[in-house]
Short mmCIF file of C-alpha atoms and ligand atoms in Angstrom, two decimals:
data_model
loop_
_atom_site.label_atom_id
_atom_site.label_comp_id
_atom_site.label_asym_id
_atom_site.label_seq_id
_atom_site.Cartn_x
_atom_site.Cartn_y
_atom_site.Cartn_z
CA MET A 1 -102.74 128.45 47.90
CA ASN A 2 -105.63 129.39 50.22
CA ASN A 3 -104.87 133.07 50.62
CA LEU A 4 -104.71 133.44 46.97
CA VAL A 5 -108.00 132.01 46.71
CA GLN A 6 -109.60 134.00 49.51
CA THR A 7 -108.03 137.05 47.91
CA LEU A 8 -109.35 136.15 44.29
CA ASP A 9 -112.75 135.21 45.93
CA SER A 10 -112.91 138.82 47.54
CA VAL A 11 -111.97 140.41 44.14
CA ASP A 12 -114.92 141.11 41.53
CA PHE A 13 -113.53 138.99 38.79
CA LEU A 14 -115.63 140.50 36.20
CA LYS A 15 -113.52 143.60 36.70
CA MET A 16 -110.18 141.68 37.07
CA ASP A 17 -107.78 142.52 34.00
CA ARG A 18 -106.51 140.10 31.64
CA ARG A 19 -102.97 139.81 33.46
CA THR A 20 -104.39 138.71 36.84
CA PHE A 21 -106.80 136.72 35.35
CA MET A 22 -104.43 134.87 33.69
CA LYS A 23 -101.90 135.06 36.79
CA ALA A 24 -105.07 133.39 38.83
CA VAL A 25 -105.64 130.70 36.28
CA GLY A 26 -102.16 129.40 36.24
CA LEU A 27 -101.75 129.23 39.88
CA ILE A 28 -105.31 127.49 40.63
CA GLY A 29 -107.18 124.56 39.05
CA ALA A 30 -110.46 124.24 37.15
CA ALA A 31 -112.44 123.44 40.24
CA THR A 32 -110.98 126.40 42.38
CA PHE A 33 -111.66 128.77 39.42
CA LEU A 34 -114.97 127.67 38.68
CA GLY A 35 -115.74 127.07 42.37
CA SER A 36 -114.64 130.27 43.32
CA PHE A 37 -116.23 132.54 40.58
CA LYS A 38 -119.51 130.22 40.21
CA SER A 39 -122.11 133.23 41.25
CA GLN A 40 -120.32 135.64 39.15
CA ILE A 41 -120.27 133.29 36.63
CA VAL A 42 -123.80 132.64 36.34
CA ASP A 43 -124.62 136.30 36.56
CA ALA A 44 -122.39 137.03 33.63
CA LEU A 45 -123.64 134.52 31.70
CA GLU A 46 -127.14 134.80 32.57
CA PHE A 47 -128.06 135.92 28.95
CA ALA A 48 -125.17 134.33 26.97
CA GLU A 49 -125.17 130.84 25.96
CA THR A 50 -121.98 129.66 23.96
CA LYS A 51 -122.02 127.13 21.47
CA LEU A 52 -119.30 124.47 21.27
CA VAL A 53 -118.48 121.98 18.30
CA TRP A 54 -115.97 119.39 19.39
CA LEU A 55 -114.63 117.48 16.54
CA HIS A 56 -112.42 114.41 16.24
CA GLY A 57 -110.01 113.84 13.49
CA ALA A 58 -107.02 110.97 13.71
CA GLU A 59 -106.72 110.01 17.32
CA CYS A 60 -107.54 108.09 20.16
CA THR A 61 -109.84 110.04 21.95
CA GLY A 62 -107.54 110.27 24.85
CA CYS A 63 -107.84 113.91 25.40
CA SER A 64 -111.68 113.73 25.69
CA GLU A 65 -111.22 110.71 28.18
CA SER A 66 -109.04 113.26 30.02
CA VAL A 67 -111.41 116.25 29.84
CA LEU A 68 -114.39 113.39 30.75
CA ASN A 69 -112.38 112.12 33.47
CA ALA A 70 -111.69 115.89 35.02
CA GLY A 71 -113.29 114.83 38.57
CA ASN A 72 -114.02 118.35 40.06
CA PRO A 73 -115.70 119.81 38.07
CA ASP A 74 -116.66 117.03 35.76
CA ILE A 75 -117.24 117.98 32.29
CA VAL A 76 -121.03 118.29 32.62
CA GLN A 77 -120.42 120.61 35.53
CA ALA A 78 -117.97 122.89 33.90
CA LEU A 79 -120.29 123.22 30.92
CA GLN A 80 -122.97 124.18 32.74
CA LYS A 81 -121.35 126.69 34.84
CA LEU A 82 -120.00 128.04 31.79
CA ASN A 83 -123.33 128.11 30.17
CA VAL A 84 -122.14 126.01 27.43
CA ASN A 85 -124.36 124.20 24.87
CA LEU A 86 -122.04 121.33 23.57
CA VAL A 87 -123.63 121.19 20.17
CA PHE A 88 -121.82 118.17 18.90
CA HIS A 89 -119.09 115.71 20.38
CA GLU A 90 -119.31 112.31 18.50
CA THR A 91 -118.16 110.20 21.65
CA ILE A 92 -120.95 111.70 24.11
CA CYS A 93 -123.72 113.18 21.86
CA ALA A 94 -126.83 111.49 22.15
CA GLU A 95 -127.66 108.81 19.35
CA GLN A 96 -127.59 110.33 15.82
CA GLY A 97 -127.90 108.93 12.33
CA ILE A 98 -128.50 109.62 8.63
CA TRP A 99 -130.60 106.62 8.08
CA ASN A 100 -133.42 105.36 11.01
CA ASP A 101 -135.42 102.24 10.34
CA GLY A 102 -134.44 102.40 6.81
CA LYS A 103 -135.71 105.97 6.17
CA LEU A 104 -133.57 109.23 5.67
CA VAL A 105 -133.82 111.35 8.97
CA ASN A 106 -134.20 114.85 8.29
CA THR A 107 -134.46 116.91 11.43
CA ALA A 108 -131.14 118.46 13.32
CA ASP A 109 -132.45 116.36 16.50
CA LEU A 110 -131.49 113.11 14.81
CA ASN A 111 -129.43 114.01 11.90
CA SER A 112 -125.91 115.33 12.86
CA GLU A 113 -125.34 116.23 9.49
CA ILE A 114 -128.06 118.50 9.11
CA LEU A 115 -127.59 120.00 13.15
CA LEU A 116 -123.90 120.67 12.06
CA GLU A 117 -124.88 122.54 8.59
CA GLU A 118 -127.40 124.64 10.93
CA THR A 119 -124.91 125.16 13.33
CA TYR A 120 -122.09 126.57 10.90
CA LYS A 121 -124.68 128.24 9.00
CA ALA A 122 -125.71 130.21 12.12
CA GLY A 123 -122.22 130.79 13.14
CA ASN A 124 -121.01 132.56 16.74
CA TYR A 125 -119.52 128.98 18.03
CA ILE A 126 -115.99 127.86 19.49
CA LEU A 127 -114.71 124.72 17.76
CA VAL A 128 -112.50 122.29 19.51
CA VAL A 129 -110.54 119.91 17.23
CA GLU A 130 -109.00 116.96 18.60
CA GLY A 131 -107.03 115.01 16.13
CA SER A 132 -104.97 115.38 13.16
CA ILE A 133 -105.88 116.04 9.47
CA PRO A 134 -104.46 113.68 6.82
CA ASN A 135 -103.71 115.41 3.80
CA GLY A 136 -102.57 112.53 1.89
CA PRO A 137 -102.76 110.46 -0.53
CA ASP A 138 -101.80 113.39 -2.75
CA GLY A 139 -103.36 116.26 -1.04
CA SER A 140 -107.13 114.68 -1.14
CA GLY A 141 -107.40 114.05 2.39
CA ARG A 142 -109.02 110.84 1.78
CA TYR A 143 -106.84 108.77 4.21
CA LEU A 144 -109.84 109.94 6.94
CA VAL A 145 -113.47 109.84 5.48
CA ILE A 146 -116.31 110.11 7.81
CA GLY A 147 -119.92 109.86 6.30
CA ASN A 148 -118.21 110.11 2.73
CA LYS A 149 -116.41 113.50 3.61
CA THR A 150 -112.74 113.74 4.30
CA PHE A 151 -111.95 115.05 7.61
CA LYS A 152 -110.12 117.77 5.76
CA GLU A 153 -113.07 119.03 4.18
CA THR A 154 -115.28 118.80 7.59
CA LEU A 155 -112.69 120.94 9.27
CA GLY A 156 -112.77 123.53 6.60
CA GLU A 157 -116.59 123.62 6.93
CA ALA A 158 -116.34 123.98 10.69
CA ALA A 159 -113.59 126.52 10.72
CA LYS A 160 -115.02 129.10 8.52
CA ASN A 161 -117.73 130.82 10.80
CA ALA A 162 -116.19 129.63 14.20
CA VAL A 163 -115.46 132.52 16.44
CA ALA A 164 -112.67 130.55 17.91
CA ILE A 165 -110.48 127.75 17.21
CA ILE A 166 -108.92 125.71 20.25
CA ALA A 167 -106.67 122.73 19.05
CA VAL A 168 -106.68 120.05 21.70
CA GLY A 169 -103.72 117.58 22.29
CA ALA A 170 -100.53 116.68 20.24
CA CYS A 171 -102.40 115.49 17.26
CA ALA A 172 -104.65 118.46 16.66
CA THR A 173 -101.50 120.63 17.58
CA TRP A 174 -98.91 119.55 15.46
CA GLY A 175 -99.72 115.75 14.04
CA GLY A 176 -98.75 113.94 17.05
CA ILE A 177 -98.37 110.44 17.10
CA THR A 178 -100.18 110.18 13.38
CA ASN A 179 -97.30 112.44 11.93
CA ALA A 180 -94.39 110.38 13.45
CA ALA A 181 -91.48 109.73 11.50
CA SER A 182 -91.98 106.55 9.29
CA ASP A 183 -91.84 105.25 5.78
CA ILE A 184 -95.54 106.42 5.00
CA GLU A 185 -95.24 109.75 6.75
CA LYS A 186 -95.12 111.72 3.58
CA ASP A 187 -97.66 109.78 1.88
CA THR A 188 -100.24 110.12 4.84
CA ASP A 189 -99.08 113.69 5.42
CA TYR A 190 -100.63 114.24 8.73
CA ARG A 191 -101.23 117.91 9.85
CA GLY A 192 -102.15 119.71 12.79
CA VAL A 193 -104.71 122.54 12.56
CA ALA A 194 -102.25 125.42 12.58
CA PHE A 195 -99.00 123.39 12.48
CA LYS A 196 -97.19 120.38 11.18
CA LYS A 197 -94.70 119.67 13.87
CA ALA A 198 -93.07 122.86 14.67
CA ASP A 199 -93.86 124.41 11.06
CA PRO A 200 -96.82 127.11 11.31
CA THR A 201 -96.82 127.09 7.25
CA LYS A 202 -97.84 123.56 6.90
CA GLY A 203 -101.08 123.55 9.28
CA MET A 204 -104.09 122.09 7.84
CA LEU A 205 -106.18 125.56 7.86
CA LYS A 206 -103.43 127.11 5.57
CA GLU A 207 -103.56 124.54 3.41
CA LEU A 208 -107.45 125.13 3.13
CA GLY A 209 -106.72 128.74 2.41
CA ILE A 210 -108.35 129.43 5.99
CA ASP A 211 -106.75 132.29 7.99
CA LYS A 212 -107.89 132.03 11.52
CA PRO A 213 -106.06 132.08 14.63
CA VAL A 214 -105.80 128.95 16.97
CA ILE A 215 -105.18 128.14 20.28
CA ASN A 216 -103.03 125.00 20.80
CA ILE A 217 -103.56 123.01 23.92
CA PRO A 218 -100.89 120.37 23.55
CA GLY A 219 -100.31 117.24 25.49
CA CYS A 220 -100.60 113.59 25.14
CA PRO A 221 -103.26 113.81 26.44
CA ALA A 222 -104.01 117.52 27.32
CA HIS A 223 -104.54 118.20 31.28
CA PRO A 224 -108.47 118.86 31.64
CA ASP A 225 -107.66 122.17 33.56
CA TRP A 226 -105.48 123.54 30.52
CA VAL A 227 -108.61 122.66 28.39
CA LEU A 228 -111.43 123.86 30.61
CA LEU A 229 -109.59 126.94 31.93
CA THR A 230 -108.83 128.28 28.59
CA LEU A 231 -112.41 127.56 27.12
CA GLY A 232 -113.38 129.50 30.16
CA ALA A 233 -111.12 132.53 29.75
CA VAL A 234 -112.41 132.47 25.74
CA ILE A 235 -116.30 132.12 26.82
CA LEU A 236 -115.97 134.86 29.46
CA GLY A 237 -113.95 137.34 27.61
CA LYS A 238 -110.89 137.34 29.61
CA ILE A 239 -109.13 136.11 26.38
CA LYS A 240 -110.36 138.26 23.15
CA VAL A 241 -109.68 136.09 20.02
CA PRO A 242 -108.04 137.31 18.21
CA GLU A 243 -106.84 140.81 19.81
CA ASP A 244 -105.29 139.32 22.70
CA LEU A 245 -103.57 136.12 21.36
CA PRO A 246 -100.17 137.55 20.62
CA ALA A 247 -99.78 138.84 24.51
CA VAL A 248 -101.37 135.34 25.86
CA LEU A 249 -99.55 132.74 23.30
CA ASP A 250 -96.23 131.40 22.78
CA GLN A 251 -94.59 131.18 19.33
CA TYR A 252 -96.28 127.72 19.10
CA ASN A 253 -99.65 129.13 19.94
CA ARG A 254 -99.83 127.45 23.33
CA PRO A 255 -101.06 129.59 26.21
CA LYS A 256 -98.03 131.09 28.17
CA VAL A 257 -99.96 130.74 31.20
CA PHE A 258 -99.71 126.86 31.37
CA PHE A 259 -96.66 126.29 29.04
CA SER A 260 -94.26 129.27 30.03
CA PRO A 261 -91.32 129.60 27.91
CA ASP A 262 -89.32 129.95 31.22
CA HIS A 263 -90.70 127.34 33.20
CA VAL A 264 -90.16 123.27 32.38
CA VAL A 265 -91.50 120.29 34.32
CA HIS A 266 -87.87 119.54 35.97
CA ASP A 267 -88.17 123.11 37.97
CA ASN A 268 -91.06 121.61 40.00
CA CYS A 269 -90.56 117.74 39.87
CA PRO A 270 -90.81 116.11 43.30
CA ARG A 271 -87.52 114.16 42.14
CA ARG A 272 -85.66 117.28 41.68
CA GLY A 273 -83.68 116.88 44.97
CA TYR A 274 -82.47 113.86 43.34
CA TYR A 275 -81.00 115.35 40.42
CA ASP A 276 -79.50 117.86 42.35
CA ARG A 277 -77.38 115.61 44.31
CA GLY A 278 -76.64 113.42 40.97
CA GLU A 279 -78.96 110.52 42.56
CA LEU A 280 -79.71 109.30 39.02
CA ASP A 281 -81.84 105.87 38.93
CA ASP A 282 -80.75 103.32 36.26
CA GLN A 283 -83.72 101.14 36.75
CA ILE A 284 -87.52 102.10 36.72
CA GLY A 285 -89.04 101.80 40.44
CA GLY A 286 -86.37 103.49 42.28
CA PRO A 287 -86.83 106.98 44.17
CA GLY A 288 -84.17 109.03 42.52
CA CYS A 289 -84.06 111.11 39.43
CA LEU A 290 -85.11 109.60 36.07
CA TRP A 291 -82.64 111.53 33.84
CA LYS A 292 -80.62 108.33 32.98
CA LEU A 293 -83.96 106.52 32.14
CA GLY A 294 -84.67 109.15 29.60
CA CYS A 295 -86.89 111.68 31.22
CA LYS A 296 -87.40 114.98 29.31
CA GLY A 297 -88.59 116.86 32.00
CA PRO A 298 -85.63 119.56 31.42
CA TYR A 299 -87.28 120.23 27.90
CA ALA A 300 -90.80 119.79 28.82
CA HIS A 301 -92.57 123.66 29.02
CA ALA A 302 -95.89 122.88 31.02
CA ASP A 303 -96.91 123.30 34.45
CA CYS A 304 -97.58 119.69 35.50
CA GLY A 305 -95.22 119.91 38.43
CA ILE A 306 -97.29 122.36 39.86
CA ARG A 307 -100.83 121.77 38.61
CA ARG A 308 -100.24 117.89 38.80
CA TRP A 309 -102.76 115.42 37.39
CA ASN A 310 -105.55 113.22 38.49
CA GLY A 311 -107.05 115.74 40.76
CA SER A 312 -103.50 117.54 41.45
CA VAL A 313 -102.03 114.21 43.13
CA SER A 314 -99.51 113.40 40.85
CA LEU A 315 -97.48 113.87 37.42
CA CYS A 316 -95.50 111.32 35.54
CA PRO A 317 -91.94 111.43 36.88
CA GLN A 318 -93.65 111.55 40.44
CA ALA A 319 -95.74 108.38 39.52
CA GLY A 320 -92.06 106.68 38.13
CA GLY A 321 -92.49 107.34 34.58
CA PRO A 322 -89.85 109.41 32.60
CA CYS A 323 -91.44 112.50 31.35
CA ILE A 324 -91.57 112.25 27.45
CA ALA A 325 -92.05 116.05 27.06
CA CYS A 326 -95.60 115.04 25.28
CA VAL A 327 -96.31 119.23 25.11
CA GLU A 328 -93.43 120.09 22.65
CA PRO A 329 -94.16 120.42 18.91
CA ASN A 330 -91.65 118.16 17.45
CA PHE A 331 -93.29 115.34 19.90
CA PRO A 332 -92.92 112.16 19.54
CA ASP A 333 -89.96 112.31 17.20
CA ALA A 334 -87.99 114.65 19.42
CA SER A 335 -88.44 112.53 22.31
CA MET A 336 -87.49 109.02 20.97
CA PRO A 337 -86.25 106.98 22.10
CA LEU A 338 -88.65 107.23 24.96
CA TYR A 339 -86.63 105.63 27.58
CA VAL A 340 -83.27 106.20 27.05
CA GLU A 341 -80.94 108.84 28.45
CA THR A 342 -81.04 111.97 25.87
CA GLU A 343 -77.01 112.17 25.46
CA ASP A 344 -76.26 112.13 21.88
CA LYS A 345 -79.79 112.52 20.58
CA GLY A 346 -79.49 115.46 18.23
CA ILE A 347 -81.71 118.51 18.00
CA LEU A 348 -84.61 119.03 20.48
CA LEU A 349 -86.44 122.29 20.13
CA GLY A 350 -83.50 123.98 18.75
CA ALA A 351 -81.07 122.90 21.39
CA ASP A 352 -78.31 120.34 20.82
CA ILE A 353 -79.10 117.39 23.36
CA GLY A 354 -75.91 116.02 23.50
CA THR A 355 -74.69 119.44 24.80
CA VAL A 356 -77.53 120.16 27.03
CA ALA A 357 -77.35 116.51 28.70
CA LYS A 358 -73.59 116.97 29.44
CA VAL A 359 -73.98 120.41 30.95
CA ALA A 360 -77.44 119.30 32.96
CA VAL A 361 -75.34 115.96 34.12
CA GLY A 362 -72.28 118.34 34.92
CA ALA A 363 -74.44 120.79 36.47
CA ALA A 364 -75.86 117.84 38.53
CA ALA A 365 -72.61 116.66 39.67
CA VAL A 366 -71.58 120.09 40.64
CA ALA A 367 -74.72 120.26 42.41
CA ALA A 368 -74.12 117.03 44.09
CA GLY A 369 -70.54 118.43 44.77
CA VAL A 370 -71.91 121.44 46.58
CA HIS A 371 -74.15 119.51 48.57
CA ALA A 372 -71.45 116.84 49.66
CA VAL A 373 -69.63 120.19 50.73
CA ARG A 374 -72.36 121.28 52.53
CA ARG A 375 -72.68 118.04 54.34
CA MET A 376 -69.17 117.79 55.21
CA LYS A 377 -69.47 121.26 56.83
CA GLY A 378 -72.55 120.01 58.36
CA GLU A 379 -74.61 122.83 57.06
S1 SF4 B 401 -87.02 112.96 37.03
FE1 SF4 B 401 -87.08 114.10 35.19
S2 SF4 B 401 -88.33 115.96 35.71
FE2 SF4 B 401 -87.67 115.02 37.68
S3 SF4 B 401 -85.51 115.65 38.39
FE3 SF4 B 401 -85.21 113.88 37.37
S4 SF4 B 401 -84.71 114.91 35.12
FE4 SF4 B 401 -86.08 116.38 36.14
S1 SF4 B 402 -95.29 115.23 32.85
FE1 SF4 B 402 -94.31 115.33 30.70
S2 SF4 B 402 -95.10 113.70 29.77
FE2 SF4 B 402 -96.21 113.86 31.53
S3 SF4 B 402 -98.05 115.23 31.13
FE3 SF4 B 402 -96.43 116.65 31.71
S4 SF4 B 402 -95.12 117.29 29.78
FE4 SF4 B 402 -96.23 115.25 29.22
#
């Protein structure tokens, strides 16, 4: 890793082609990236300020918290380095109101409705959406109304003039927890920005008749690196929207560099050795593989095992929690029941889990056999 960073440091990052750039961000964290390229970023962005509007729909604000918890760089350092003007973010913006001391507030400094109107009119901003968008009841969107406006309308207004749209977290990408199977699912009809579960024809923008590409950064929550590095790549023109998107995104609009079709959490799990030896824990708290406790790491296309969380310290299975495949488009339905072995569980991402599980457990047994033979041979 050090060699890589030194090599990258000596490269003129502005001249780096997209392929090399994407390779670099796939291997390093936001801190290293922003640290290594700080002076070049500052030079590149000396004149250009990027405006960012971050909207919240139906969600728990966990993805904002995840990004706010990004230790190094923290969100403020990252935005400063990228020369971003975070125009609006409900959770962290300065006090705003429509009324102040009983009087209508009529400047953009104090009234966020005016601020957003002016921003949308001027255009040239990146829109980040966190949270899903209810279409119910009956297509009205009135299950989520903020300031007498449905969030469905708010998203439509914001999306029209955005130069790039990034959906952050499981709820904004596919509907997530809010769209989980339930008796009221059809009535509430929660949507992601561009998808509803794995269906790209049911995203809210399609429903609104807006044809714009969307970058999906899933996760429950999304990793701060995934968010900051994607923002960085878009802001610095390393991912040009829309022309580069077909090359850099997978079929679910996820950046392949973080959510590779060929890589799952299981590939780099620190408990993988136990899996290969067939040492499968049946109680939480042990050192072994968590497969029998419902781990979905073999189906989760994310680089958590390489990148790790909380300042690259750990990841879910390492900390003792089975992976719940929170990055997949049918989450959480496809991961339910969460902490139960996946045999006989039906279809996840088009794969028959029963078959896959049997193959996986079979492979573990075979691997355990091979290891046993090796041990016996003293290898
Ligand atoms: S704990 Fe999960 S991800 Fe890790 S080796 Fe076991 S099945 Fe794979
Ligand atoms: S390890 Fe699994 S559950 Fe944890 S963040 Fe990664 S994909 Fe999500």
